[in-house]
């Protein structure tokens, strides 16, 4: 592969012209993607269908071909097909699965056919896996495995493998054989993953990496530091993002494993921001690394290699899709890209 260029000054005049053209092309592509997202949003609002009852959730799939409409106090959900000019609804009866439960969150897998549902029963959390296309395969995971899961996430696009926290223990779940792994790490406070690579922060403020059967402790933070961690893979480049109090640091390269540590990664950003993030997440097909706390947002664009900071007008923003964020101000829906535009 071609060597990386550390600066424009190190290349010839002809090469510099080519680099300028590439940068201009990348700028045009970003503007085009933004335009396509806004036009897509305009098309969605033309698909109308009336439903009785109070809306609890409207959850579109990642590919935007389908959506689940969930009404308050109803165990019969509406699975919407949005591919045609009109939204076609199929009723899904989840009465047996949902009786006595209060639904709190719903999350689609990337293949857009399964939902992870977090629900509560008398202040106790239960996790469900709903198969939208084959309801009979839906299951209450908390009851199936008789475990007190505090968090479950899809680990694969198909939804056949999950990653879960159970009383601080990090485990994986294989839905094919309905098996739960042994404890991968204990006293885990936060974690993230890309493929089979897992990063976690434990109660000792230790940053650990798991790859296969290998676990590497790569860093230890001060006891009173507020730390978030995320890993991602964008166009073949692996990224490790750490926020410690009001500092954000982003590394690129192979994740720590064995003798290889964080120092062996390339540091692409180290900057103090105007707030201490309470949340760190990856959006926009892994292009956007987002640190948030209430109204405050900082976004690193892995394609443009730029950090944007802005403040919203409300404390309760919501995601429109992986590239856009929305808020309701004076009864009006305001939608913007994650760079605040």
One Martini backbone bead per residue (centre of mass of N, CA, C, O) as a GRO file, in nm:
protein
  341
    1UNK     BB    1   0.101   0.032   0.012
    2UNK     BB    2   0.080   0.352   0.048
    3UNK     BB    3   0.229   0.596   0.192
    4UNK     BB    4   0.217   0.814   0.437
    5UNK     BB    5   0.148   1.161   0.472
    6UNK     BB    6   0.250   1.411   0.695
    7UNK     BB    7   0.279   1.640   0.463
    8UNK     BB    8   0.268   1.865   0.204
    9UNK     BB    9   0.577   1.957   0.210
   10UNK     BB   10   0.687   1.649   0.123
   11UNK     BB   11   0.580   1.719  -0.161
   12UNK     BB   12   0.521   1.776  -0.465
   13UNK     BB   13   0.359   1.979  -0.677
   14UNK     BB   14   0.198   1.760  -0.826
   15UNK     BB   15   0.104   1.613  -0.570
   16UNK     BB   16  -0.039   1.855  -0.443
   17UNK     BB   17  -0.262   1.876  -0.657
   18UNK     BB   18  -0.383   1.599  -0.598
   19UNK     BB   19  -0.452   1.646  -0.301
   20UNK     BB   20  -0.645   1.883  -0.353
   21UNK     BB   21  -0.846   1.717  -0.521
   22UNK     BB   22  -0.915   1.512  -0.301
   23UNK     BB   23  -1.020   1.717  -0.093
   24UNK     BB   24  -1.245   1.830  -0.275
   25UNK     BB   25  -1.391   1.562  -0.313
   26UNK     BB   26  -1.451   1.508  -0.011
   27UNK     BB   27  -1.622   1.761   0.024
   28UNK     BB   28  -1.838   1.689  -0.188
   29UNK     BB   29  -1.924   1.421  -0.050
   30UNK     BB   30  -2.026   1.545   0.215
   31UNK     BB   31  -2.240   1.727   0.083
   32UNK     BB   32  -2.396   1.497  -0.058
   33UNK     BB   33  -2.473   1.332   0.195
   34UNK     BB   34  -2.633   1.557   0.327
   35UNK     BB   35  -2.842   1.588   0.101
   36UNK     BB   36  -2.952   1.298   0.099
   37UNK     BB   37  -3.055   1.295   0.392
   38UNK     BB   38  -3.259   1.531   0.358
   39UNK     BB   39  -3.426   1.406   0.126
   40UNK     BB   40  -3.509   1.153   0.279
   41UNK     BB   41  -3.665   1.298   0.503
   42UNK     BB   42  -3.880   1.421   0.315
   43UNK     BB   43  -4.001   1.148   0.216
   44UNK     BB   44  -4.104   1.029   0.487
   45UNK     BB   45  -4.334   1.249   0.550
   46UNK     BB   46  -4.526   1.129   0.305
   47UNK     BB   47  -4.573   0.880   0.495
   48UNK     BB   48  -4.900   0.798   0.587
   49UNK     BB   49  -5.052   0.689   0.907
   50UNK     BB   50  -5.315   0.596   1.111
   51UNK     BB   51  -5.326   0.584   1.478
   52UNK     BB   52  -5.427   0.467   1.766
   53UNK     BB   53  -5.314   0.619   2.029
   54UNK     BB   54  -5.024   0.631   2.218
   55UNK     BB   55  -4.706   0.704   2.155
   56UNK     BB   56  -4.392   0.544   2.235
   57UNK     BB   57  -4.267   0.420   1.954
   58UNK     BB   58  -4.043   0.505   1.670
   59UNK     BB   59  -3.858   0.242   1.490
   60UNK     BB   60  -3.626   0.250   1.269
   61UNK     BB   61  -3.435   0.100   1.061
   62UNK     BB   62  -3.117   0.121   0.942
   63UNK     BB   63  -3.235   0.097   0.627
   64UNK     BB   64  -3.542   0.229   0.623
   65UNK     BB   65  -3.763  -0.003   0.537
   66UNK     BB   66  -3.844  -0.012   0.843
   67UNK     BB   67  -4.083  -0.019   1.129
   68UNK     BB   68  -4.165   0.037   1.476
   69UNK     BB   69  -4.487   0.060   1.626
   70UNK     BB   70  -4.545   0.184   1.963
   71UNK     BB   71  -4.793   0.161   2.199
   72UNK     BB   72  -4.938   0.245   2.472
   73UNK     BB   73  -5.049  -0.027   2.640
   74UNK     BB   74  -4.929  -0.232   2.409
   75UNK     BB   75  -4.876  -0.577   2.267
   76UNK     BB   76  -4.941  -0.454   1.977
   77UNK     BB   77  -4.749  -0.429   1.701
   78UNK     BB   78  -4.622  -0.222   1.425
   79UNK     BB   79  -4.507  -0.341   1.116
   80UNK     BB   80  -4.333  -0.140   0.884
   81UNK     BB   81  -4.351  -0.087   0.533
   82UNK     BB   82  -4.140   0.165   0.348
   83UNK     BB   83  -4.090   0.092   0.031
   84UNK     BB   84  -4.333   0.234  -0.051
   85UNK     BB   85  -4.569   0.483  -0.074
   86UNK     BB   86  -4.691   0.307   0.154
   87UNK     BB   87  -4.757   0.214   0.474
   88UNK     BB   88  -4.724  -0.120   0.576
   89UNK     BB   89  -4.912  -0.309   0.813
   90UNK     BB   90  -4.808  -0.540   1.078
   91UNK     BB   91  -4.927  -0.734   1.325
   92UNK     BB   92  -4.776  -0.788   1.654
   93UNK     BB   93  -4.808  -1.043   1.895
   94UNK     BB   94  -4.675  -0.987   2.250
   95UNK     BB   95  -4.836  -1.077   2.502
   96UNK     BB   96  -4.675  -1.315   2.626
   97UNK     BB   97  -4.403  -1.143   2.657
   98UNK     BB   98  -4.531  -0.848   2.790
   99UNK     BB   99  -4.660  -0.930   3.038
  100UNK     BB  100  -4.592  -0.692   3.295
  101UNK     BB  101  -4.446  -0.492   3.100
  102UNK     BB  102  -4.218  -0.203   3.060
  103UNK     BB  103  -4.117  -0.028   2.801
  104UNK     BB  104  -3.797   0.151   2.733
  105UNK     BB  105  -3.631   0.000   2.495
  106UNK     BB  106  -3.520  -0.002   2.138
  107UNK     BB  107  -3.313  -0.227   1.921
  108UNK     BB  108  -3.162  -0.275   1.628
  109UNK     BB  109  -3.033  -0.456   1.398
  110UNK     BB  110  -2.860  -0.440   1.099
  111UNK     BB  111  -3.071  -0.644   0.947
  112UNK     BB  112  -3.371  -0.557   1.039
  113UNK     BB  113  -3.516  -0.824   1.233
  114UNK     BB  114  -3.422  -0.728   1.527
  115UNK     BB  115  -3.498  -0.680   1.887
  116UNK     BB  116  -3.395  -0.500   2.161
  117UNK     BB  117  -3.549  -0.518   2.491
  118UNK     BB  118  -3.616  -0.292   2.749
  119UNK     BB  119  -3.760  -0.384   3.065
  120UNK     BB  120  -4.015  -0.363   3.327
  121UNK     BB  121  -4.069  -0.535   3.658
  122UNK     BB  122  -4.098  -0.400   3.938
  123UNK     BB  123  -3.801  -0.257   3.888
  124UNK     BB  124  -3.718  -0.490   3.696
  125UNK     BB  125  -3.494  -0.601   3.462
  126UNK     BB  126  -3.564  -0.691   3.118
  127UNK     BB  127  -3.472  -0.902   2.834
  128UNK     BB  128  -3.545  -0.888   2.481
  129UNK     BB  129  -3.598  -1.093   2.179
  130UNK     BB  130  -3.721  -0.971   1.870
  131UNK     BB  131  -3.882  -1.125   1.594
  132UNK     BB  132  -4.030  -0.967   1.327
  133UNK     BB  133  -4.049  -1.231   1.116
  134UNK     BB  134  -4.046  -1.443   1.387
  135UNK     BB  135  -4.216  -1.441   1.671
  136UNK     BB  136  -4.164  -1.734   1.789
  137UNK     BB  137  -3.843  -1.653   1.842
  138UNK     BB  138  -3.903  -1.503   2.076
  139UNK     BB  139  -3.728  -1.380   2.384
  140UNK     BB  140  -3.655  -1.406   2.727
  141UNK     BB  141  -3.340  -1.369   2.842
  142UNK     BB  142  -3.362  -1.358   3.152
  143UNK     BB  143  -3.520  -1.633   3.168
  144UNK     BB  144  -3.356  -1.828   2.989
  145UNK     BB  145  -3.074  -1.764   3.180
  146UNK     BB  146  -3.110  -1.665   3.472
  147UNK     BB  147  -3.029  -1.342   3.455
  148UNK     BB  148  -2.887  -1.018   3.558
  149UNK     BB  149  -2.924  -0.801   3.323
  150UNK     BB  150  -2.806  -0.465   3.247
  151UNK     BB  151  -2.682  -0.538   2.952
  152UNK     BB  152  -2.753  -0.547   2.590
  153UNK     BB  153  -2.587  -0.634   2.275
  154UNK     BB  154  -2.514  -0.634   1.959
  155UNK     BB  155  -2.244  -0.814   1.783
  156UNK     BB  156  -2.415  -0.879   1.530
  157UNK     BB  157  -2.604  -0.825   1.253
  158UNK     BB  158  -2.795  -1.084   1.298
  159UNK     BB  159  -2.822  -1.145   1.628
  160UNK     BB  160  -2.666  -1.425   1.726
  161UNK     BB  161  -2.476  -1.220   1.887
  162UNK     BB  162  -2.403  -1.125   2.224
  163UNK     BB  163  -2.353  -0.863   2.469
  164UNK     BB  164  -2.302  -0.873   2.836
  165UNK     BB  165  -2.424  -0.758   3.153
  166UNK     BB  166  -2.364  -0.933   3.480
  167UNK     BB  167  -2.296  -0.810   3.763
  168UNK     BB  168  -2.021  -0.697   3.602
  169UNK     BB  169  -2.023  -0.925   3.392
  170UNK     BB  170  -1.866  -1.029   3.100
  171UNK     BB  171  -2.055  -1.150   2.816
  172UNK     BB  172  -2.161  -1.401   2.587
  173UNK     BB  173  -2.422  -1.474   2.333
  174UNK     BB  174  -2.557  -1.771   2.184
  175UNK     BB  175  -2.844  -1.826   1.995
  176UNK     BB  176  -2.815  -2.095   1.853
  177UNK     BB  177  -2.741  -2.258   2.143
  178UNK     BB  178  -2.811  -2.106   2.399
  179UNK     BB  179  -2.535  -1.956   2.517
  180UNK     BB  180  -2.306  -1.880   2.785
  181UNK     BB  181  -2.036  -1.745   2.880
  182UNK     BB  182  -1.784  -1.686   3.040
  183UNK     BB  183  -1.605  -1.475   3.214
  184UNK     BB  184  -1.419  -1.205   3.076
  185UNK     BB  185  -1.504  -0.977   3.295
  186UNK     BB  186  -1.485  -0.785   3.592
  187UNK     BB  187  -1.615  -0.500   3.719
  188UNK     BB  188  -1.775  -0.364   3.490
  189UNK     BB  189  -1.862  -0.037   3.360
  190UNK     BB  190  -1.735  -0.038   3.061
  191UNK     BB  191  -1.794  -0.090   2.698
  192UNK     BB  192  -1.657  -0.221   2.383
  193UNK     BB  193  -1.682  -0.301   2.017
  194UNK     BB  194  -1.506  -0.488   1.741
  195UNK     BB  195  -1.614  -0.751   1.668
  196UNK     BB  196  -1.380  -0.938   1.870
  197UNK     BB  197  -1.315  -0.664   1.996
  198UNK     BB  198  -1.253  -0.565   2.343
  199UNK     BB  199  -1.341  -0.299   2.566
  200UNK     BB  200  -1.261  -0.198   2.916
  201UNK     BB  201  -1.390  -0.072   3.234
  202UNK     BB  202  -1.311  -0.088   3.565
  203UNK     BB  203  -1.319  -0.038   3.911
  204UNK     BB  204  -0.989   0.015   3.889
  205UNK     BB  205  -0.939   0.181   3.619
  206UNK     BB  206  -0.906  -0.038   3.399
  207UNK     BB  207  -0.775  -0.098   3.072
  208UNK     BB  208  -0.917  -0.343   2.858
  209UNK     BB  209  -0.831  -0.619   2.630
  210UNK     BB  210  -1.015  -0.837   2.402
  211UNK     BB  211  -0.876  -1.131   2.217
  212UNK     BB  212  -1.027  -1.387   2.251
  213UNK     BB  213  -0.815  -1.527   2.506
  214UNK     BB  214  -0.695  -1.236   2.526
  215UNK     BB  215  -0.571  -1.024   2.796
  216UNK     BB  216  -0.519  -0.657   2.823
  217UNK     BB  217  -0.355  -0.425   3.022
  218UNK     BB  218  -0.307  -0.076   2.919
  219UNK     BB  219  -0.448   0.099   3.162
  220UNK     BB  220  -0.445   0.351   3.435
  221UNK     BB  221  -0.653   0.545   3.627
  222UNK     BB  222  -0.763   0.766   3.814
  223UNK     BB  223  -1.001   0.736   4.055
  224UNK     BB  224  -1.141   1.041   3.985
  225UNK     BB  225  -1.183   0.979   3.697
  226UNK     BB  226  -1.367   1.051   3.398
  227UNK     BB  227  -1.441   0.768   3.193
  228UNK     BB  228  -1.424   0.697   2.837
  229UNK     BB  229  -1.484   0.431   2.586
  230UNK     BB  230  -1.386   0.360   2.235
  231UNK     BB  231  -1.435   0.156   1.939
  232UNK     BB  232  -1.323   0.148   1.586
  233UNK     BB  233  -1.400   0.110   1.217
  234UNK     BB  234  -1.254   0.302   0.942
  235UNK     BB  235  -1.162   0.201   0.654
  236UNK     BB  236  -0.948  -0.006   0.821
  237UNK     BB  237  -0.935   0.182   1.068
  238UNK     BB  238  -0.836   0.187   1.395
  239UNK     BB  239  -1.009   0.311   1.695
  240UNK     BB  240  -0.921   0.496   1.997
  241UNK     BB  241  -1.132   0.633   2.256
  242UNK     BB  242  -1.062   0.888   2.511
  243UNK     BB  243  -1.215   1.008   2.809
  244UNK     BB  244  -1.072   1.251   3.049
  245UNK     BB  245  -1.277   1.433   3.144
  246UNK     BB  246  -1.186   1.715   2.926
  247UNK     BB  247  -1.033   1.487   2.760
  248UNK     BB  248  -0.947   1.401   2.417
  249UNK     BB  249  -0.840   1.080   2.277
  250UNK     BB  250  -0.699   0.964   1.958
  251UNK     BB  251  -0.641   0.648   1.809
  252UNK     BB  252  -0.435   0.464   1.565
  253UNK     BB  253  -0.459   0.112   1.522
  254UNK     BB  254  -0.363  -0.143   1.683
  255UNK     BB  255  -0.463  -0.307   1.936
  256UNK     BB  256  -0.401  -0.404   2.230
  257UNK     BB  257  -0.156  -0.686   2.264
  258UNK     BB  258   0.029  -0.785   2.487
  259UNK     BB  259   0.309  -0.598   2.403
  260UNK     BB  260   0.102  -0.421   2.279
  261UNK     BB  261   0.028  -0.075   2.299
  262UNK     BB  262  -0.079   0.246   2.297
  263UNK     BB  263   0.207   0.365   2.211
  264UNK     BB  264   0.179   0.208   1.920
  265UNK     BB  265  -0.010   0.422   1.852
  266UNK     BB  266  -0.165   0.674   1.678
  267UNK     BB  267  -0.192   1.014   1.746
  268UNK     BB  268  -0.468   1.224   1.622
  269UNK     BB  269  -0.583   1.327   1.914
  270UNK     BB  270  -0.548   1.614   2.153
  271UNK     BB  271  -0.812   1.755   2.359
  272UNK     BB  272  -0.968   2.024   2.509
  273UNK     BB  273  -1.282   2.063   2.631
  274UNK     BB  274  -1.589   2.225   2.758
  275UNK     BB  275  -1.637   1.926   2.880
  276UNK     BB  276  -1.771   1.638   3.054
  277UNK     BB  277  -1.829   1.340   2.952
  278UNK     BB  278  -2.101   1.082   2.974
  279UNK     BB  279  -2.072   1.013   2.657
  280UNK     BB  280  -1.972   0.751   2.416
  281UNK     BB  281  -1.999   0.738   2.050
  282UNK     BB  282  -2.086   0.565   1.743
  283UNK     BB  283  -2.134   0.695   1.407
  284UNK     BB  284  -2.176   0.690   1.077
  285UNK     BB  285  -2.022   0.429   0.998
  286UNK     BB  286  -1.772   0.520   1.200
  287UNK     BB  287  -1.708   0.834   1.141
  288UNK     BB  288  -1.837   0.914   1.425
  289UNK     BB  289  -1.720   1.074   1.726
  290UNK     BB  290  -1.918   1.099   2.032
  291UNK     BB  291  -1.946   1.354   2.274
  292UNK     BB  292  -2.156   1.375   2.577
  293UNK     BB  293  -2.351   1.642   2.770
  294UNK     BB  294  -2.637   1.703   2.719
  295UNK     BB  295  -2.593   1.986   2.522
  296UNK     BB  296  -2.312   1.878   2.483
  297UNK     BB  297  -2.096   1.855   2.183
  298UNK     BB  298  -1.852   1.624   2.040
  299UNK     BB  299  -1.703   1.586   1.702
  300UNK     BB  300  -1.538   1.331   1.523
  301UNK     BB  301  -1.410   1.324   1.190
  302UNK     BB  302  -1.251   1.070   1.024
  303UNK     BB  303  -1.249   1.196   0.736
  304UNK     BB  304  -1.171   1.511   0.811
  305UNK     BB  305  -1.012   1.544   1.084
  306UNK     BB  306  -1.240   1.677   1.284
  307UNK     BB  307  -1.343   1.900   1.550
  308UNK     BB  308  -1.665   1.945   1.693
  309UNK     BB  309  -1.847   2.211   1.869
  310UNK     BB  310  -2.169   2.212   2.049
  311UNK     BB  311  -2.497   2.355   2.138
  312UNK     BB  312  -2.794   2.288   2.252
  313UNK     BB  313  -3.137   2.378   2.348
  314UNK     BB  314  -3.161   2.089   2.474
  315UNK     BB  315  -3.162   1.795   2.694
  316UNK     BB  316  -3.337   1.609   2.457
  317UNK     BB  317  -3.200   1.458   2.235
  318UNK     BB  318  -3.222   1.290   1.909
  319UNK     BB  319  -3.195   1.035   1.683
  320UNK     BB  320  -3.235   1.008   1.339
  321UNK     BB  321  -2.940   0.915   1.270
  322UNK     BB  322  -2.602   0.860   1.226
  323UNK     BB  323  -2.585   1.189   1.119
  324UNK     BB  324  -2.839   1.287   1.292
  325UNK     BB  325  -2.996   1.547   1.493
  326UNK     BB  326  -3.265   1.616   1.732
  327UNK     BB  327  -3.511   1.877   1.821
  328UNK     BB  328  -3.761   2.029   2.033
  329UNK     BB  329  -3.885   2.365   1.953
  330UNK     BB  330  -4.174   2.500   1.999
  331UNK     BB  331  -4.294   2.240   1.828
  332UNK     BB  332  -4.024   2.207   1.663
  333UNK     BB  333  -3.833   2.040   1.425
  334UNK     BB  334  -3.480   1.998   1.464
  335UNK     BB  335  -3.231   1.937   1.211
  336UNK     BB  336  -2.890   1.802   1.226
  337UNK     BB  337  -2.582   1.774   1.202
  338UNK     BB  338  -2.302   1.672   1.400
  339UNK     BB  339  -2.170   1.975   1.334
  340UNK     BB  340  -2.438   2.184   1.362
  341UNK     BB  341  -2.581   2.228   1.053
   0.00000   0.00000   0.00000
